[in-house]
Amino acid sequence: MPRENFLRSVANMEQALANALNEVSGNPDVTPEQLSRILRLIIKKEIVLEFLLEDVFPPTPPAECDCQTSNEAGNNFNITRGTGAANTTVTFNGTTLPSNAHGSVNYNGHTCEDCMSDNEFTFTYGGSATVPAFTFTATTFNVPDCPGNIVEITGQGTTDNPQLFGPNPMYTLNLNGVMNNKTITVVITGNNNTFVATTTQLGNGELVVEDCPTP
C-alpha cells in the first residue's frame, strides 16, 4: 500500500507540473525568466524523484551465478572408463550390460548457469555386443543451482547414430560433486530407446560441482 500511495502522489505531482508548464507556455505575457524558472523546477523535481525512487524501489541485486561444473583445474571434466571398468554401470532399455563388457565411456564438458554460451558436454560410448558405439553432443542446457554440490542438468542434443536415438534426443546429466562421494550419470532418450551410464567413486579432482563465484 505505501508504494501505491507513493506512485499516486508522483503521478499527481507530474500532472500538476505538466499543467503549469502548459499554462505558462501558452500565456503570451509570460517572460522567458518565468518559463526558465518552471523548467528548472521540473528538472529539480526529476533529480529528487530519482533519489526517492531508489529509496522506495531499490534496484534488484544481480542474480548470483548458480552452478558451475568442471575439473579441479577449472577445465573440462574428462572422465574416461574402459570396457569392464569397475564402478561403471551401463543399461539399455532397462537391461544392465555385463559388468565385464559394458563398453567404454567418456564424459567430457563443463557447464555454468551464468555463462550459457560457454556450456558444453559430450558423451562418447565405445559400443558393446548389444549397443553400438555413438557420440552424443548436448546442444541445450538447463542448469539449476547446486547449493549441495549436486546438480541435474537437462536438455537436448545430437548424436552421430540417429538410428539409435533419433535426430534430437533428450538427456539428463546428474553430477554429484560431494567430496569423497563423487558420481556422474547420463541418461539419453530418443526413438523409444533409453541409455544410462553411471560412474561412481570419481577422483576428487576429476569433477567439481559448486556455486559459481559471485563476480
Coordinates of N, CA and C in Angstrom, one line a residue:
M1 N 0.8 -1.2 0.0 CA 0.0 0.0 0.0 C 0.9 1.3 0.0
P2 N 1.9 1.4 0.8 CA 2.8 2.6 0.8 C 3.3 2.9 -0.6
R3 N 3.7 1.8 -1.3 CA 4.2 2.1 -2.7 C 3.1 2.6 -3.6
E4 N 1.9 2.1 -3.5 CA 0.8 2.6 -4.3 C 0.5 4.0 -4.0
N5 N 0.6 4.4 -2.7 CA 0.3 5.8 -2.4 C 1.4 6.7 -2.9
F6 N 2.7 6.2 -2.9 CA 3.8 7.0 -3.4 C 3.7 7.2 -4.9
L7 N 3.3 6.1 -5.6 CA 3.2 6.3 -7.1 C 2.0 7.2 -7.4
R8 N 1.0 7.2 -6.6 CA -0.2 8.0 -6.9 C 0.2 9.5 -6.7
S9 N 1.0 9.7 -5.6 CA 1.5 11.1 -5.3 C 2.4 11.6 -6.4
V10 N 3.3 10.7 -6.9 CA 4.2 11.1 -8.0 C 3.4 11.4 -9.3
A11 N 2.4 10.6 -9.6 CA 1.6 10.9 -10.7 C 0.9 12.3 -10.6
N12 N 0.4 12.6 -9.4 CA -0.3 13.9 -9.2 C 0.7 15.0 -9.4
M13 N 1.9 14.8 -8.9 CA 2.9 15.9 -9.0 C 3.3 16.1 -10.5
E14 N 3.5 15.0 -11.2 CA 3.8 15.1 -12.6 C 2.7 15.8 -13.3
Q15 N 1.4 15.5 -13.0 CA 0.3 16.2 -13.7 C 0.3 17.6 -13.4
A16 N 0.5 18.0 -12.1 CA 0.5 19.4 -11.7 C 1.6 20.2 -12.4
L17 N 2.8 19.7 -12.5 CA 3.8 20.4 -13.2 C 3.5 20.5 -14.7
A18 N 3.0 19.4 -15.3 CA 2.6 19.4 -16.7 C 1.6 20.5 -17.0
N19 N 0.6 20.6 -16.1 CA -0.4 21.6 -16.2 C 0.2 23.0 -16.1
A20 N 1.1 23.2 -15.2 CA 1.7 24.5 -15.0 C 2.5 24.9 -16.2
L21 N 3.3 23.9 -16.8 CA 4.1 24.2 -18.0 C 3.2 24.6 -19.2
N22 N 2.1 23.8 -19.3 CA 1.2 24.1 -20.4 C 0.6 25.5 -20.3
E23 N 0.2 25.9 -19.1 CA -0.4 27.2 -18.9 C 0.6 28.3 -19.1
V24 N 1.8 28.1 -18.6 CA 2.8 29.2 -18.8 C 3.2 29.3 -20.2
S25 N 3.5 28.2 -20.9 CA 4.0 28.3 -22.3 C 2.9 28.8 -23.2
G26 N 1.6 28.7 -22.8 CA 0.6 29.2 -23.7 C 0.2 30.6 -23.4
N27 N 0.8 31.2 -22.4 CA 0.5 32.6 -22.0 C 1.5 33.6 -22.6
P28 N 1.0 34.4 -23.5 CA 1.9 35.4 -24.2 C 2.5 36.4 -23.3
D29 N 2.0 36.6 -22.1 CA 2.5 37.6 -21.2 C 3.7 37.0 -20.3
V30 N 3.9 35.7 -20.4 CA 5.0 35.1 -19.6 C 6.3 35.5 -20.1
T31 N 7.2 35.9 -19.2 CA 8.6 36.3 -19.7 C 9.4 35.0 -19.8
P32 N 10.5 35.1 -20.5 CA 11.5 34.0 -20.6 C 12.0 33.6 -19.2
E33 N 12.2 34.5 -18.3 CA 12.7 34.2 -17.0 C 11.7 33.3 -16.2
Q34 N 10.4 33.6 -16.3 CA 9.4 32.8 -15.7 C 9.3 31.4 -16.2
L35 N 9.4 31.3 -17.5 CA 9.4 30.0 -18.2 C 10.6 29.2 -17.8
S36 N 11.8 29.9 -17.6 CA 13.0 29.2 -17.2 C 12.9 28.7 -15.8
R37 N 12.2 29.5 -14.9 CA 12.1 29.0 -13.5 C 11.2 27.7 -13.5
I38 N 10.2 27.7 -14.3 CA 9.3 26.5 -14.4 C 10.1 25.3 -14.8
L39 N 10.9 25.5 -15.9 CA 11.7 24.4 -16.4 C 12.8 23.9 -15.4
R40 N 13.4 24.9 -14.7 CA 14.4 24.5 -13.6 C 13.7 23.7 -12.5
L41 N 12.5 24.1 -12.2 CA 11.7 23.3 -11.2 C 11.4 21.9 -11.6
I42 N 11.1 21.7 -12.9 CA 10.8 20.4 -13.4 C 12.1 19.5 -13.3
I43 N 13.2 20.2 -13.7 CA 14.5 19.4 -13.7 C 14.9 19.0 -12.3
K44 N 14.7 20.0 -11.3 CA 15.0 19.6 -9.9 C 14.1 18.5 -9.4
K45 N 12.8 18.6 -9.8 CA 11.9 17.5 -9.4 C 12.3 16.2 -9.9
E46 N 12.8 16.1 -11.2 CA 13.3 14.8 -11.7 C 14.4 14.3 -10.9
I47 N 15.4 15.2 -10.5 CA 16.5 14.7 -9.8 C 16.1 14.2 -8.4
V48 N 15.2 14.9 -7.7 CA 14.8 14.5 -6.4 C 14.0 13.2 -6.5
L49 N 13.1 13.1 -7.6 CA 12.3 11.9 -7.8 C 13.2 10.7 -8.0
E50 N 14.3 10.8 -8.7 CA 15.2 9.7 -9.0 C 15.7 9.1 -7.6
F51 N 16.1 10.0 -6.7 CA 16.6 9.5 -5.4 C 15.5 8.9 -4.6
L52 N 14.3 9.5 -4.7 CA 13.1 8.9 -4.0 C 12.8 7.5 -4.5
L53 N 12.9 7.3 -5.8 CA 12.6 6.0 -6.4 C 13.6 5.0 -6.0
E54 N 14.8 5.4 -5.9 CA 15.9 4.4 -5.4 C 15.6 4.0 -4.0
D55 N 15.0 4.9 -3.2 CA 14.7 4.5 -1.8 C 13.5 3.6 -1.7
V56 N 12.5 4.0 -2.4 CA 11.2 3.2 -2.4 C 11.3 1.9 -3.1
F57 N 12.0 2.0 -4.3 CA 12.1 0.8 -5.1 C 13.6 0.5 -5.3
P58 N 14.3 0.0 -4.4 CA 15.7 -0.3 -4.5 C 16.0 -1.2 -5.7
P59 N 17.1 -1.0 -6.4 CA 17.4 -1.9 -7.5 C 17.6 -3.3 -7.1
T60 N 17.1 -4.3 -7.9 CA 17.3 -5.7 -7.6 C 18.7 -6.1 -7.8
P61 N 19.4 -6.6 -6.8 CA 20.8 -7.0 -7.0 C 20.9 -8.1 -8.1
P62 N 22.0 -8.1 -8.8 CA 22.2 -9.1 -9.9 C 22.1 -10.5 -9.3
A63 N 21.5 -11.4 -10.0 CA 21.4 -12.8 -9.5 C 22.8 -13.4 -9.5
E64 N 23.1 -14.1 -8.5 CA 24.3 -14.9 -8.4 C 24.3 -16.0 -9.4
C65 N 25.5 -16.2 -10.0 CA 25.6 -17.4 -10.8 C 25.3 -18.6 -10.0
D66 N 24.5 -19.5 -10.6 CA 24.0 -20.6 -9.9 C 25.0 -21.8 -9.7
C67 N 25.4 -22.4 -10.8 CA 26.2 -23.6 -10.7 C 27.1 -23.8 -11.8
Q68 N 28.4 -24.2 -11.5 CA 29.4 -24.5 -12.5 C 29.9 -25.9 -12.2
T69 N 30.3 -26.5 -13.3 CA 30.9 -27.9 -13.2 C 32.2 -27.9 -14.1
S70 N 33.2 -28.5 -13.6 CA 34.5 -28.6 -14.3 C 35.3 -29.7 -13.6
N71 N 36.6 -29.7 -13.9 CA 37.5 -30.5 -13.1 C 38.2 -29.6 -12.1
E72 N 39.1 -30.1 -11.3 CA 39.7 -29.3 -10.2 C 40.5 -28.1 -10.7
A73 N 41.0 -28.2 -12.0 CA 41.8 -27.1 -12.5 C 40.9 -26.1 -13.2
G74 N 39.6 -26.3 -13.2 CA 38.7 -25.3 -13.8 C 38.5 -25.6 -15.3
N75 N 39.0 -26.7 -15.8 CA 38.9 -27.0 -17.2 C 37.7 -28.1 -17.3
N76 N 37.5 -28.6 -18.6 CA 36.5 -29.6 -18.8 C 36.8 -30.8 -17.9
F77 N 35.7 -31.3 -17.2 CA 35.9 -32.7 -16.6 C 36.0 -33.6 -17.8
N78 N 36.9 -34.6 -17.7 CA 37.2 -35.5 -18.8 C 37.3 -36.9 -18.2
I79 N 36.2 -37.6 -18.0 CA 36.2 -38.8 -17.2 C 36.0 -40.0 -18.1
T80 N 37.0 -40.8 -18.2 CA 37.0 -42.0 -19.1 C 37.2 -43.3 -18.3
R81 N 36.4 -44.3 -18.7 CA 36.5 -45.6 -18.1 C 36.4 -46.6 -19.2
G82 N 37.3 -47.6 -19.2 CA 37.3 -48.6 -20.3 C 36.2 -49.6 -20.1
T83 N 36.0 -50.5 -21.1 CA 35.0 -51.5 -21.0 C 35.4 -52.5 -19.9
G84 N 34.4 -52.8 -19.1 CA 34.7 -53.7 -18.0 C 35.3 -53.0 -16.8
A85 N 35.4 -51.7 -16.8 CA 35.9 -50.9 -15.7 C 35.0 -51.0 -14.5
A86 N 35.6 -51.2 -13.3 CA 34.8 -51.2 -12.1 C 34.1 -49.9 -11.9
N87 N 33.1 -49.9 -11.1 CA 32.3 -48.7 -10.7 C 31.6 -48.0 -11.8
T88 N 31.5 -48.7 -13.0 CA 30.7 -48.1 -14.1 C 29.6 -49.1 -14.5
T89 N 28.4 -48.6 -14.6 CA 27.3 -49.4 -15.0 C 26.6 -48.8 -16.2
V90 N 26.2 -49.7 -17.2 CA 25.6 -49.2 -18.4 C 24.3 -50.0 -18.6
T91 N 23.2 -49.4 -18.8 CA 21.9 -50.1 -19.1 C 21.4 -49.5 -20.3
F92 N 20.6 -50.4 -21.0 CA 20.0 -50.0 -22.3 C 18.6 -50.6 -22.3
N93 N 17.6 -49.7 -22.3 CA 16.2 -50.1 -22.2 C 15.9 -51.0 -21.0
G94 N 16.5 -50.6 -19.9 CA 16.3 -51.3 -18.6 C 17.1 -52.6 -18.4
T95 N 17.9 -53.0 -19.4 CA 18.8 -54.1 -19.2 C 20.2 -53.7 -18.9
T96 N 20.7 -54.2 -17.8 CA 22.1 -53.9 -17.4 C 23.1 -54.7 -18.2
L97 N 24.0 -54.1 -18.9 CA 25.0 -54.8 -19.7 C 26.0 -55.5 -18.8
P98 N 26.6 -56.6 -19.2 CA 27.6 -57.3 -18.4 C 28.7 -56.4 -17.9
S99 N 29.0 -56.6 -16.6 CA 30.0 -55.7 -16.0 C 31.4 -55.8 -16.6
N100 N 31.7 -56.9 -17.2 CA 33.0 -57.1 -17.8 C 33.1 -56.7 -19.2
A101 N 31.9 -56.3 -19.8 CA 31.9 -55.9 -21.2 C 30.8 -54.9 -21.5
H102 N 30.8 -53.8 -20.6 CA 29.7 -52.8 -20.8 C 30.0 -51.7 -21.8
G103 N 31.3 -51.8 -22.3 CA 31.7 -50.7 -23.3 C 32.3 -49.6 -22.6
S104 N 33.2 -48.9 -23.3 CA 33.9 -47.8 -22.7 C 33.0 -46.5 -22.7
V105 N 33.3 -45.6 -21.7 CA 32.5 -44.4 -21.6 C 33.5 -43.2 -21.4
N106 N 33.1 -42.1 -21.9 CA 33.8 -40.8 -21.7 C 32.8 -39.7 -21.6
Y107 N 32.9 -39.0 -20.4 CA 32.1 -37.8 -20.1 C 33.0 -36.6 -20.2
N108 N 32.7 -35.7 -21.1 CA 33.6 -34.5 -21.2 C 32.8 -33.2 -21.3
G109 N 33.1 -32.2 -20.5 CA 32.4 -31.0 -20.6 C 32.6 -30.1 -19.4
H110 N 31.9 -29.0 -19.5 CA 31.8 -28.0 -18.4 C 30.5 -27.2 -18.5
T111 N 29.9 -26.8 -17.4 CA 28.7 -26.0 -17.5 C 28.7 -24.9 -16.5
C112 N 28.0 -23.9 -16.7 CA 27.7 -22.8 -15.8 C 26.5 -22.1 -16.1
E113 N 25.5 -22.0 -15.2 CA 24.2 -21.4 -15.4 C 24.4 -19.9 -15.9
D114 N 25.4 -19.2 -15.4 CA 25.5 -17.8 -15.8 C 26.4 -17.6 -17.0
C115 N 26.8 -18.6 -17.7 CA 27.6 -18.4 -18.9 C 27.0 -19.3 -20.0
M116 N 25.8 -19.1 -20.4 CA 25.1 -20.0 -21.2 C 25.8 -20.3 -22.6
S117 N 26.5 -19.3 -23.1 CA 27.1 -19.5 -24.4 C 28.4 -20.4 -24.3
D118 N 28.8 -20.7 -23.1 CA 30.1 -21.4 -22.9 C 29.9 -22.8 -22.4
N119 N 28.6 -23.3 -22.3 CA 28.4 -24.7 -21.9 C 28.8 -25.7 -22.9
E120 N 29.2 -26.9 -22.5 CA 29.4 -28.0 -23.5 C 29.4 -29.3 -22.7
F121 N 29.0 -30.3 -23.4 CA 29.0 -31.6 -22.8 C 28.9 -32.6 -24.0
T122 N 29.9 -33.6 -24.0 CA 29.9 -34.7 -25.0 C 30.1 -36.0 -24.2
F123 N 29.3 -37.0 -24.6 CA 29.4 -38.3 -24.1 C 29.7 -39.3 -25.2
T124 N 30.8 -40.0 -25.1 CA 31.2 -41.0 -26.1 C 31.2 -42.4 -25.6
Y125 N 30.5 -43.2 -26.3 CA 30.3 -44.6 -25.9 C 31.0 -45.5 -26.9
G126 N 31.8 -46.4 -26.4 CA 32.7 -47.3 -27.2 C 32.0 -48.4 -27.9
G127 N 30.7 -48.7 -27.4 CA 30.0 -49.8 -28.0 C 30.2 -51.1 -27.3
S128 N 29.2 -52.0 -27.4 CA 29.2 -53.3 -26.8 C 28.6 -54.3 -27.7
A129 N 28.4 -55.5 -27.2 CA 27.8 -56.6 -28.1 C 26.3 -56.2 -28.4
T130 N 25.7 -55.4 -27.6 CA 24.2 -55.2 -27.8 C 23.9 -53.7 -28.1
V131 N 24.8 -52.8 -27.8 CA 24.6 -51.4 -28.1 C 25.7 -50.9 -29.0
P132 N 25.4 -50.3 -30.1 CA 26.5 -49.8 -31.0 C 27.2 -48.5 -30.4
A133 N 28.4 -48.3 -30.9 CA 29.1 -47.1 -30.4 C 28.4 -45.8 -30.9
F134 N 28.5 -44.7 -30.1 CA 27.9 -43.5 -30.5 C 28.6 -42.3 -29.8
T135 N 28.4 -41.1 -30.3 CA 28.8 -39.9 -29.6 C 27.6 -39.0 -29.5
F136 N 27.3 -38.6 -28.3 CA 26.2 -37.6 -28.0 C 26.8 -36.3 -27.7
T137 N 26.3 -35.2 -28.3 CA 26.7 -33.8 -28.0 C 25.5 -33.0 -27.6
A138 N 25.6 -32.5 -26.4 CA 24.5 -31.6 -25.9 C 24.4 -30.3 -26.7
T139 N 23.2 -29.8 -27.0 CA 23.1 -28.5 -27.7 C 22.3 -27.5 -26.8
T140 N 21.5 -28.0 -25.9 CA 20.8 -27.0 -25.0 C 21.1 -27.4 -23.5
F141 N 21.1 -26.5 -22.6 CA 21.5 -26.7 -21.2 C 20.5 -26.0 -20.3
N142 N 19.8 -26.7 -19.4 CA 19.1 -26.2 -18.3 C 19.8 -26.5 -17.1
V143 N 20.5 -25.5 -16.5 CA 21.3 -25.7 -15.4 C 20.8 -25.0 -14.1
P144 N 20.3 -25.7 -13.2 CA 19.7 -25.1 -11.9 C 20.9 -24.8 -11.0
D145 N 20.5 -24.3 -9.8 CA 21.6 -24.0 -8.8 C 22.0 -25.3 -8.1
C146 N 23.1 -25.3 -7.4 CA 23.6 -26.5 -6.8 C 24.2 -26.2 -5.4
P147 N 23.3 -25.8 -4.4 CA 23.9 -25.4 -3.1 C 24.5 -26.6 -2.4
G148 N 24.1 -27.8 -2.7 CA 24.6 -29.0 -2.1 C 25.7 -29.7 -2.9
N149 N 26.2 -29.0 -3.9 CA 27.2 -29.6 -4.8 C 26.7 -30.8 -5.6
I150 N 25.4 -30.8 -5.8 CA 24.8 -31.8 -6.7 C 23.9 -31.1 -7.7
V151 N 23.9 -31.5 -9.0 CA 23.1 -30.8 -9.9 C 22.6 -31.7 -11.0
E152 N 21.4 -31.5 -11.5 CA 20.8 -32.3 -12.5 C 20.6 -31.3 -13.7
I153 N 21.3 -31.5 -14.8 CA 21.2 -30.7 -16.0 C 20.4 -31.5 -17.0
T154 N 19.5 -30.8 -17.7 CA 18.7 -31.4 -18.8 C 18.8 -30.6 -20.0
G155 N 18.4 -31.2 -21.1 CA 18.4 -30.5 -22.4 C 18.3 -31.5 -23.6
Q156 N 18.6 -31.0 -24.8 CA 18.6 -31.8 -26.0 C 20.0 -31.8 -26.6
G157 N 20.1 -32.7 -27.5 CA 21.4 -32.8 -28.2 C 21.3 -33.5 -29.5
T158 N 22.5 -33.9 -30.1 CA 22.5 -34.6 -31.3 C 23.5 -35.8 -31.1
T159 N 23.3 -36.7 -32.0 CA 24.2 -37.9 -32.0 C 24.6 -38.3 -33.4
D160 N 25.7 -39.0 -33.5 CA 26.2 -39.5 -34.8 C 25.5 -40.8 -35.1
N161 N 24.6 -41.3 -34.3 CA 23.9 -42.5 -34.6 C 22.4 -42.2 -34.5
P162 N 21.8 -41.5 -35.4 CA 20.4 -41.1 -35.3 C 19.4 -42.3 -35.3
Q163 N 19.9 -43.4 -35.9 CA 19.0 -44.6 -35.9 C 18.8 -45.1 -34.5
L164 N 19.7 -44.8 -33.6 CA 19.6 -45.3 -32.2 C 18.7 -44.4 -31.4
F165 N 18.9 -43.1 -31.5 CA 18.2 -42.1 -30.7 C 17.3 -41.1 -31.4
G166 N 17.3 -41.2 -32.7 CA 16.5 -40.1 -33.5 C 17.4 -38.9 -33.6
P167 N 16.8 -37.8 -34.2 CA 17.6 -36.6 -34.6 C 17.9 -35.7 -33.4
N168 N 17.0 -35.6 -32.4 CA 17.2 -34.7 -31.3 C 16.9 -35.4 -30.0
P169 N 17.8 -36.3 -29.5 CA 17.5 -37.0 -28.2 C 17.6 -36.0 -27.1
M170 N 16.8 -36.4 -26.0 CA 16.9 -35.6 -24.7 C 17.9 -36.3 -23.8
Y171 N 18.4 -35.5 -22.9 CA 19.4 -36.0 -21.9 C 19.2 -35.4 -20.6
T172 N 19.6 -36.2 -19.6 CA 19.7 -35.7 -18.2 C 21.1 -36.1 -17.7
L173 N 21.8 -35.1 -17.2 CA 23.1 -35.3 -16.7 C 23.1 -35.0 -15.2
N174 N 23.4 -36.0 -14.4 CA 23.4 -35.9 -12.9 C 24.9 -35.8 -12.5
L175 N 25.3 -34.8 -11.8 CA 26.7 -34.6 -11.4 C 26.6 -34.4 -9.8
N176 N 27.3 -35.4 -9.2 CA 27.4 -35.3 -7.7 C 28.9 -34.9 -7.4
G177 N 29.0 -33.7 -6.9 CA 30.4 -33.2 -6.6 C 30.7 -33.2 -5.1
V178 N 29.9 -34.0 -4.3 CA 30.2 -34.1 -2.9 C 31.6 -34.8 -2.6
M179 N 32.4 -34.2 -1.9 CA 33.8 -34.7 -1.7 C 33.7 -36.1 -1.2
N180 N 34.6 -37.0 -1.8 CA 34.7 -38.4 -1.5 C 33.5 -39.2 -1.8
N181 N 32.5 -38.6 -2.5 CA 31.3 -39.4 -2.9 C 30.9 -39.0 -4.3
K182 N 31.8 -38.7 -5.2 CA 31.5 -38.1 -6.5 C 31.1 -39.1 -7.5
T183 N 30.0 -38.8 -8.2 CA 29.5 -39.7 -9.2 C 29.0 -38.9 -10.4
I184 N 28.8 -39.5 -11.5 CA 28.3 -38.9 -12.8 C 27.4 -39.9 -13.4
T185 N 26.2 -39.4 -13.9 CA 25.3 -40.3 -14.6 C 24.7 -39.5 -15.8
V186 N 24.6 -40.1 -16.9 CA 24.0 -39.5 -18.1 C 22.9 -40.5 -18.6
V187 N 21.7 -39.9 -18.8 CA 20.6 -40.6 -19.4 C 20.2 -40.0 -20.7
I188 N 20.2 -40.8 -21.8 CA 19.9 -40.3 -23.1 C 18.7 -41.1 -23.6
T189 N 17.7 -40.3 -24.1 CA 16.4 -40.9 -24.5 C 16.1 -40.4 -25.9
G190 N 15.5 -41.3 -26.7 CA 15.1 -40.9 -28.0 C 14.8 -42.1 -28.9
N191 N 13.8 -42.0 -29.8 CA 13.5 -43.1 -30.7 C 13.1 -44.4 -29.9
N192 N 12.4 -44.1 -28.8 CA 11.9 -45.2 -27.9 C 13.1 -46.0 -27.2
N193 N 14.2 -45.4 -27.2 CA 15.4 -46.1 -26.5 C 15.9 -45.2 -25.4
T194 N 16.3 -45.9 -24.3 CA 16.9 -45.2 -23.2 C 18.2 -45.8 -22.8
F195 N 19.2 -44.9 -22.8 CA 20.6 -45.4 -22.5 C 21.0 -44.7 -21.2
V196 N 21.6 -45.4 -20.3 CA 22.0 -44.9 -19.0 C 23.4 -45.4 -18.7
A197 N 24.3 -44.4 -18.4 CA 25.7 -44.8 -17.9 C 26.0 -44.1 -16.6
T198 N 26.5 -44.8 -15.7 CA 26.8 -44.2 -14.4 C 28.2 -44.7 -14.0
T199 N 29.0 -43.7 -13.5 CA 30.3 -44.0 -13.0 C 30.4 -43.4 -11.6
T200 N 30.8 -44.2 -10.6 CA 30.9 -43.8 -9.2 C 32.4 -43.8 -8.8
Q201 N 32.6 -43.3 -7.5 CA 33.9 -43.3 -6.9 C 34.9 -42.5 -7.8
L202 N 34.4 -41.3 -8.3 CA 35.3 -40.5 -9.1 C 36.4 -39.9 -8.2
G203 N 37.5 -39.6 -8.8 CA 38.6 -38.9 -8.0 C 38.1 -37.5 -7.7
N204 N 38.5 -36.9 -6.6 CA 38.0 -35.6 -6.2 C 38.4 -34.5 -7.2
G205 N 39.5 -34.8 -7.9 CA 40.0 -33.8 -8.9 C 39.3 -33.9 -10.2
E206 N 38.6 -35.1 -10.4 CA 38.0 -35.3 -11.7 C 36.8 -34.4 -12.0
L207 N 36.1 -34.2 -10.9 CA 34.8 -33.4 -11.0 C 34.6 -32.5 -9.9
V208 N 34.3 -31.2 -10.2 CA 33.9 -30.2 -9.2 C 32.6 -29.6 -9.6
V209 N 31.7 -29.6 -8.6 CA 30.3 -29.0 -8.8 C 30.2 -28.0 -7.6
E210 N 30.0 -26.7 -8.0 CA 29.9 -25.7 -7.0 C 29.1 -24.5 -7.5
D211 N 28.6 -23.7 -6.6 CA 28.0 -22.5 -7.0 C 29.1 -21.6 -7.6
C212 N 28.7 -20.9 -8.7 CA 29.6 -20.0 -9.4 C 30.0 -18.9 -8.5
P213 N 31.3 -18.5 -8.5 CA 31.7 -17.4 -7.7 C 31.0 -16.1 -8.1
T214 N 30.6 -15.3 -7.1 CA 30.0 -14.0 -7.4 C 31.0 -13.1 -8.0
P215 N 30.6 -12.4 -9.2 CA 31.5 -11.6 -9.8 C 32.0 -10.4 -8.9

